[in-house]
Amino acid sequence: MKAYAQRTKAELLEELGRVEKEYEALRGMGLSLNIARGKPGSEQLDLVRPMMDVLNAESDYLCDGIDVRNYGNLEGLPACRRLFAELLGVKPENVFVGGNSSLLLMYQVINAGYIHGLRGEAWCGQERVRWLCPAPGYDRHFKITESFGFELVTVPMTPTGPNMDLVEKLIQDPTVKGMWCVPKYSNPDGVIYSDETIRRIASMKPAAEDFLLMWDNAYCVHEFAVSYRPFPSILTECEKYGNGDMVFEFASTSKITFPGAGVSCFACSEGNLRRMLGELTVQIISYDKVNQLRHVRFLKDKEGILRLMRQHAQVLAPKFACVLEALEREIAPLGIASWEKPVGGYFISVNVLPGTAMETWELCRDAGLTLTKAGASFPYGKDPQDSNIRVAPSLPPIGQLQQAMAVFCTSMKLAALRKLVLSCEF
Amino acid sequence: MKAYAQRTKAELLEELGRVEKEYEALRGMGLSLNIARGKPGSEQLDLVRPMMDVLNAESDYLCDGIDVRNYGNLEGLPACRRLFAELLGVKPENVFVGGNSSLLLMYQVINAGYIHGLRGEAWCGQERVRWLCPAPGYDRHFKITESFGFELVTVPMTPTGPNMDLVEKLIQDPTVKGMWCVPKYSNPDGVIYSDETIRRIASMKPAAEDFLLMWDNAYCVHEFAVSYRPFPSILTECEKYGNGDMVFEFASTSKITFPGAGVSCFACSEGNLRRMLGELTVQIISYDKVNQLRHVRFLKDKEGILRLMRQHAQVLAPKFACVLEALEREIAPLGIASWEKPVGGYFISVNVLPGTAMETWELCRDAGLTLTKAGASFPYGKDPQDSNIRVAPSLPPIGQLQQAMAVFCTSMKLAALRKLVLSCEF
């Protein structure tokens, strides 16, 4: 097979005809496939079913001297704070355990900064608030800061994390009030921030004294192709440089136990924890401690979590391999896309021929394959290159995933060919 | 026994000496009692234990074609929306089901009005926002609106609900943007709003076009001394007067199943529901549908809920009777306090001799009895009469409750006597 770029116009036209027929055949199958969201598949959910059996007798609901069924302990069940503290390498006093959504905790932290100010004045009264968004990144992060009217500033991702030269320049602007990070198996690239990147982030000296580092460690134990890789505690790293109050680290069991019914947490300095307790006590009496206890009894400790994650890996690895093999086989020889080969996390980030991501997405949609909207990984949903597409292989069974990849690869080729043929004509 | 007001100074001094000794004896017992919060007792929690056994096989987690363990259905599990719709007398399309806290849903609704505006412009940019607070009322309601910097406007409660003449006058001010209500067994008085009050509220024509009626129907099925009393749907009532967009009704199972691990909801117009979905989709992917399904399978329908509430009533009725009997026996003849005799809800509201509530509260505290802080039921925690104290009898077993009432009654007498003796001297 010859790369498309090396083909003549006649060869491209012939290929276009062939690929169009292939696409129409796929479209005619009336498929309904979805690789849009990082949703675990049912095999993974079934791994966790025994968690629902750990609380039986009335005495099972007592833990740390607390009846978990009743109101109280806004900061979380002590045993669950200890569990997350071990996982993240911090002290239990630094951990707040919430409900089923770490996204909500992130929202609540930024909301506190907006309405009352967490480390300085309230942001709501300020004319301009800017926020650093390493991109491609997580659309729901960007949406939170967009919803407060902040200006989203794109920072390109590199194989070692955000472009730190640019970050260090941008934080000299006192209206830059914070930054999103997914430091391990970043969404969508699957990049692990290097030690050097982490050191440079932890030692930042932003002009804004109320700068907030939003460290979403969503995939902290989510290796699927390698064994667990220890990762430094960002709180400890920040403390080394006198930046302990700058950072909130988030984690959850959404992709350890149940996406819709897990437990979330944040870790921060004791001062920040006190401030957030003051904010949250206005909003809620306490989070669901029964579910917190269920998680403690089932997962037990960090080793218990890692053991479960190895079972998840056995389900996930073949799905990621299926996607990567299809890309290698169908696309690599044509030279029309590039992609990362992650060993953890939930996504594969594909960069198609610039200018064809949205058309590829539409072709997939019309053939019954739902992908995350092209551009979603960029601030305001706008990919300046129109090139990035995020693939989430976890939900469908392998058979469906193979069909999905057939649609995806064919659509990618068709969009590329149309563009290349068109560019030959001018 | 003669009322204190009819006693001579000598008689009061003699009584003071006697009550002081009684108080010191109680204080010497080193008690540790708590009747501060509306927390169900463990007997009540045990009634609900079977709810934890309803989800077993993997197939149990499918409902309405949805795998409840995974992400999705931000608006709530359809079956759970139907359950709350039947309970509140509205359509399922009008119901949003959330997590374990209706307080958080209330916060999120007002937060939306503050940051983006729900029915008009955002409140955050406005110089003055005022909020009507029927008092005595629920301290956590008042705190939410206080946290946004709104000005809290006290509206006195009457035996039929808030003073509506005053409400109708106050809403002519366009900076009055909303009102808190607990329409059935109001916290703390236990008052049920009359039909006339409800009609006047539903037909209000506030000057503020973005006025929000926060209708917290926290005790909608919480009769303990009488059988269930049907109650009109405020959404339906408001719609009759073209006010369908004015109201959000809230409810939860916090005092039906578990206070810390129940399910909450709001009911509103379909337009408001769409607007809130737009707000909430930024904050959270979805709430805990596993717990929603657990509630559906255990409670089944409104009749199932009412059946369970009758079991709660059997536990609660003797506790309320214990408090009321102690007040009748110890306090009524002395003429130093008045109280409502609620037949539902979680509180008994006691009005002690004006000017002695805080001292009564402090005397109780020093003798080992925790009560809700005197004044807490009023905006900014300030009771203009220094008279109201809220008693929550649900948590302690009867034996402890009797001790608590001994401390409470003795403290009330002591504070009253000190004040009366002092006023004799001038």
mmCIF file of N, CA and C in Angstrom, chain A residues 89-139:
data_model
loop_
_atom_site.group_PDB
_atom_site.id
_atom_site.type_symbol
_atom_site.label_atom_id
_atom_site.label_comp_id
_atom_site.label_asym_id
_atom_site.label_seq_id
_atom_site.Cartn_x
_atom_site.Cartn_y
_atom_site.Cartn_z
ATOM 1 N N GLY A 89 -1.146 8.828 48.577
ATOM 2 C CA GLY A 89 0.119 9.146 49.247
ATOM 3 C C GLY A 89 0.071 10.433 50.044
ATOM 4 N N VAL A 90 -1.063 10.680 50.702
ATOM 5 C CA VAL A 90 -1.188 11.866 51.562
ATOM 6 C C VAL A 90 -1.702 11.413 52.929
ATOM 7 N N LYS A 91 -1.889 12.371 53.848
ATOM 8 C CA LYS A 91 -2.416 12.027 55.163
ATOM 9 C C LYS A 91 -3.955 12.073 55.145
ATOM 10 N N PRO A 92 -4.613 11.248 55.971
ATOM 11 C CA PRO A 92 -6.081 11.272 56.006
ATOM 12 C C PRO A 92 -6.639 12.674 56.278
ATOM 13 N N GLU A 93 -5.933 13.482 57.070
ATOM 14 C CA GLU A 93 -6.406 14.839 57.379
ATOM 15 C C GLU A 93 -6.467 15.713 56.133
ATOM 16 N N ASN A 94 -5.789 15.277 55.063
ATOM 17 C CA ASN A 94 -5.791 16.060 53.838
ATOM 18 C C ASN A 94 -6.876 15.632 52.857
ATOM 19 N N VAL A 95 -7.681 14.640 53.263
ATOM 20 C CA VAL A 95 -8.633 14.051 52.309
ATOM 21 C C VAL A 95 -10.071 14.379 52.682
ATOM 22 N N PHE A 96 -10.835 14.825 51.711
ATOM 23 C CA PHE A 96 -12.288 14.990 51.821
ATOM 24 C C PHE A 96 -12.920 13.947 50.914
ATOM 25 N N VAL A 97 -13.871 13.172 51.449
ATOM 26 C CA VAL A 97 -14.555 12.175 50.616
ATOM 27 C C VAL A 97 -15.988 12.632 50.358
ATOM 28 N N GLY A 98 -16.390 12.643 49.102
ATOM 29 C CA GLY A 98 -17.707 13.156 48.719
ATOM 30 C C GLY A 98 -18.641 12.082 48.223
ATOM 31 N N GLY A 99 -19.461 12.457 47.255
ATOM 32 C CA GLY A 99 -20.456 11.544 46.701
ATOM 33 C C GLY A 99 -19.918 10.798 45.501
ATOM 34 N N ASN A 100 -20.793 10.549 44.517
ATOM 35 C CA ASN A 100 -20.403 9.692 43.402
ATOM 36 C C ASN A 100 -19.682 10.452 42.293
ATOM 37 N N SER A 101 -19.439 11.754 42.469
ATOM 38 C CA SER A 101 -18.918 12.520 41.339
ATOM 39 C C SER A 101 -17.761 13.433 41.734
ATOM 40 N N SER A 102 -16.569 13.144 41.211
ATOM 41 C CA SER A 102 -15.449 14.062 41.442
ATOM 42 C C SER A 102 -15.639 15.339 40.638
ATOM 43 N N LEU A 103 -16.357 15.240 39.518
ATOM 44 C CA LEU A 103 -16.636 16.444 38.730
ATOM 45 C C LEU A 103 -17.398 17.466 39.583
ATOM 46 N N LEU A 104 -18.351 16.992 40.367
ATOM 47 C CA LEU A 104 -19.112 17.899 41.228
ATOM 48 C C LEU A 104 -18.193 18.545 42.263
ATOM 49 N N LEU A 105 -17.256 17.784 42.813
ATOM 50 C CA LEU A 105 -16.308 18.369 43.775
ATOM 51 C C LEU A 105 -15.472 19.458 43.100
ATOM 52 N N MET A 106 -15.036 19.199 41.859
ATOM 53 C CA MET A 106 -14.263 20.224 41.133
ATOM 54 C C MET A 106 -15.109 21.481 40.946
ATOM 55 N N TYR A 107 -16.362 21.266 40.544
ATOM 56 C CA TYR A 107 -17.265 22.400 40.363
ATOM 57 C C TYR A 107 -17.407 23.172 41.671
ATOM 58 N N GLN A 108 -17.567 22.445 42.774
ATOM 59 C CA GLN A 108 -17.787 23.102 44.062
ATOM 60 C C GLN A 108 -16.562 23.900 44.497
ATOM 61 N N VAL A 109 -15.369 23.410 44.202
ATOM 62 C CA VAL A 109 -14.149 24.152 44.551
ATOM 63 C C VAL A 109 -14.084 25.451 43.744
ATOM 64 N N ILE A 110 -14.322 25.358 42.438
ATOM 65 C CA ILE A 110 -14.231 26.567 41.610
ATOM 66 C C ILE A 110 -15.375 27.527 41.930
ATOM 67 N N ASN A 111 -16.548 26.972 42.203
ATOM 68 C CA ASN A 111 -17.700 27.788 42.602
ATOM 69 C C ASN A 111 -17.382 28.584 43.875
ATOM 70 N N ALA A 112 -16.691 27.945 44.815
ATOM 71 C CA ALA A 112 -16.297 28.634 46.049
ATOM 72 C C ALA A 112 -15.349 29.787 45.729
ATOM 73 N N GLY A 113 -14.396 29.533 44.830
ATOM 74 C CA GLY A 113 -13.494 30.602 44.414
ATOM 75 C C GLY A 113 -14.237 31.727 43.721
ATOM 76 N N TYR A 114 -15.273 31.371 42.989
ATOM 77 C CA TYR A 114 -16.038 32.363 42.231
ATOM 78 C C TYR A 114 -16.903 33.229 43.154
ATOM 79 N N ILE A 115 -17.601 32.581 44.073
ATOM 80 C CA ILE A 115 -18.578 33.316 44.888
ATOM 81 C C ILE A 115 -17.925 34.013 46.087
ATOM 82 N N HIS A 116 -17.040 33.300 46.788
ATOM 83 C CA HIS A 116 -16.455 33.882 48.007
ATOM 84 C C HIS A 116 -14.959 34.117 47.930
ATOM 85 N N GLY A 117 -14.298 33.439 46.987
ATOM 86 C CA GLY A 117 -12.833 33.467 46.980
ATOM 87 C C GLY A 117 -12.312 32.403 47.930
ATOM 88 N N LEU A 118 -11.386 31.589 47.451
ATOM 89 C CA LEU A 118 -10.846 30.532 48.312
ATOM 90 C C LEU A 118 -9.499 30.957 48.887
ATOM 91 N N ARG A 119 -8.665 31.562 48.048
ATOM 92 C CA ARG A 119 -7.336 31.967 48.493
ATOM 93 C C ARG A 119 -7.155 33.476 48.345
ATOM 94 N N GLY A 120 -8.209 34.146 47.902
ATOM 95 C CA GLY A 120 -8.119 35.588 47.704
ATOM 96 C C GLY A 120 -9.521 36.130 47.492
ATOM 97 N N GLU A 121 -9.644 37.155 46.686
ATOM 98 C CA GLU A 121 -10.968 37.744 46.464
ATOM 99 C C GLU A 121 -11.829 36.880 45.556
ATOM 100 N N ALA A 122 -13.138 37.052 45.691
ATOM 101 C CA ALA A 122 -14.079 36.333 44.827
ATOM 102 C C ALA A 122 -13.797 36.674 43.368
ATOM 103 N N TRP A 123 -13.835 35.659 42.510
ATOM 104 C CA TRP A 123 -13.595 35.902 41.089
ATOM 105 C C TRP A 123 -14.806 36.523 40.394
ATOM 106 N N CYS A 124 -15.994 36.429 41.013
ATOM 107 C CA CYS A 124 -17.202 36.884 40.314
ATOM 108 C C CYS A 124 -17.182 38.392 40.069
ATOM 109 N N GLY A 125 -16.490 39.120 40.927
ATOM 110 C CA GLY A 125 -16.476 40.562 40.734
ATOM 111 C C GLY A 125 -15.408 41.027 39.753
ATOM 112 N N GLN A 126 -14.579 40.107 39.277
ATOM 113 C CA GLN A 126 -13.408 40.516 38.504
ATOM 114 C C GLN A 126 -13.693 40.534 37.004
ATOM 115 N N GLU A 127 -13.145 41.538 36.363
ATOM 116 C CA GLU A 127 -13.460 41.755 34.964
ATOM 117 C C GLU A 127 -12.990 40.609 34.079
ATOM 118 N N ARG A 128 -11.793 40.090 34.402
ATOM 119 C CA ARG A 128 -11.210 39.074 33.535
ATOM 120 C C ARG A 128 -10.588 37.971 34.392
ATOM 121 N N VAL A 129 -11.019 36.739 34.153
ATOM 122 C CA VAL A 129 -10.394 35.578 34.780
ATOM 123 C C VAL A 129 -10.015 34.625 33.654
ATOM 124 N N ARG A 130 -8.742 34.255 33.603
ATOM 125 C CA ARG A 130 -8.281 33.350 32.544
ATOM 126 C C ARG A 130 -7.885 32.008 33.157
ATOM 127 N N TRP A 131 -8.017 30.954 32.395
ATOM 128 C CA TRP A 131 -7.770 29.608 32.920
ATOM 129 C C TRP A 131 -6.985 28.791 31.897
ATOM 130 N N LEU A 132 -5.912 28.146 32.348
ATOM 131 C CA LEU A 132 -5.070 27.375 31.437
ATOM 132 C C LEU A 132 -5.663 25.980 31.183
ATOM 133 N N CYS A 133 -5.795 25.666 29.905
ATOM 134 C CA CYS A 133 -6.413 24.408 29.489
ATOM 135 C C CYS A 133 -5.473 23.636 28.581
ATOM 136 N N PRO A 134 -4.669 22.729 29.155
ATOM 137 C CA PRO A 134 -3.852 21.875 28.287
ATOM 138 C C PRO A 134 -4.766 21.120 27.327
ATOM 139 N N ALA A 135 -4.437 21.166 26.026
ATOM 140 C CA ALA A 135 -5.334 20.578 25.034
ATOM 141 C C ALA A 135 -4.512 19.805 23.998
ATOM 142 N N PRO A 136 -5.037 18.655 23.510
ATOM 143 C CA PRO A 136 -6.363 18.143 23.843
ATOM 144 C C PRO A 136 -6.484 17.762 25.316
ATOM 145 N N GLY A 137 -7.699 17.956 25.835
ATOM 146 C CA GLY A 137 -7.964 17.694 27.247
ATOM 147 C C GLY A 137 -9.397 17.236 27.426
ATOM 148 N N TYR A 138 -9.885 17.336 28.655
ATOM 149 C CA TYR A 138 -11.203 16.781 28.993
ATOM 150 C C TYR A 138 -12.267 17.865 28.819
ATOM 151 N N ASP A 139 -13.231 17.595 27.940
ATOM 152 C CA ASP A 139 -14.245 18.613 27.630
ATOM 153 C C ASP A 139 -15.020 19.077 28.862
#
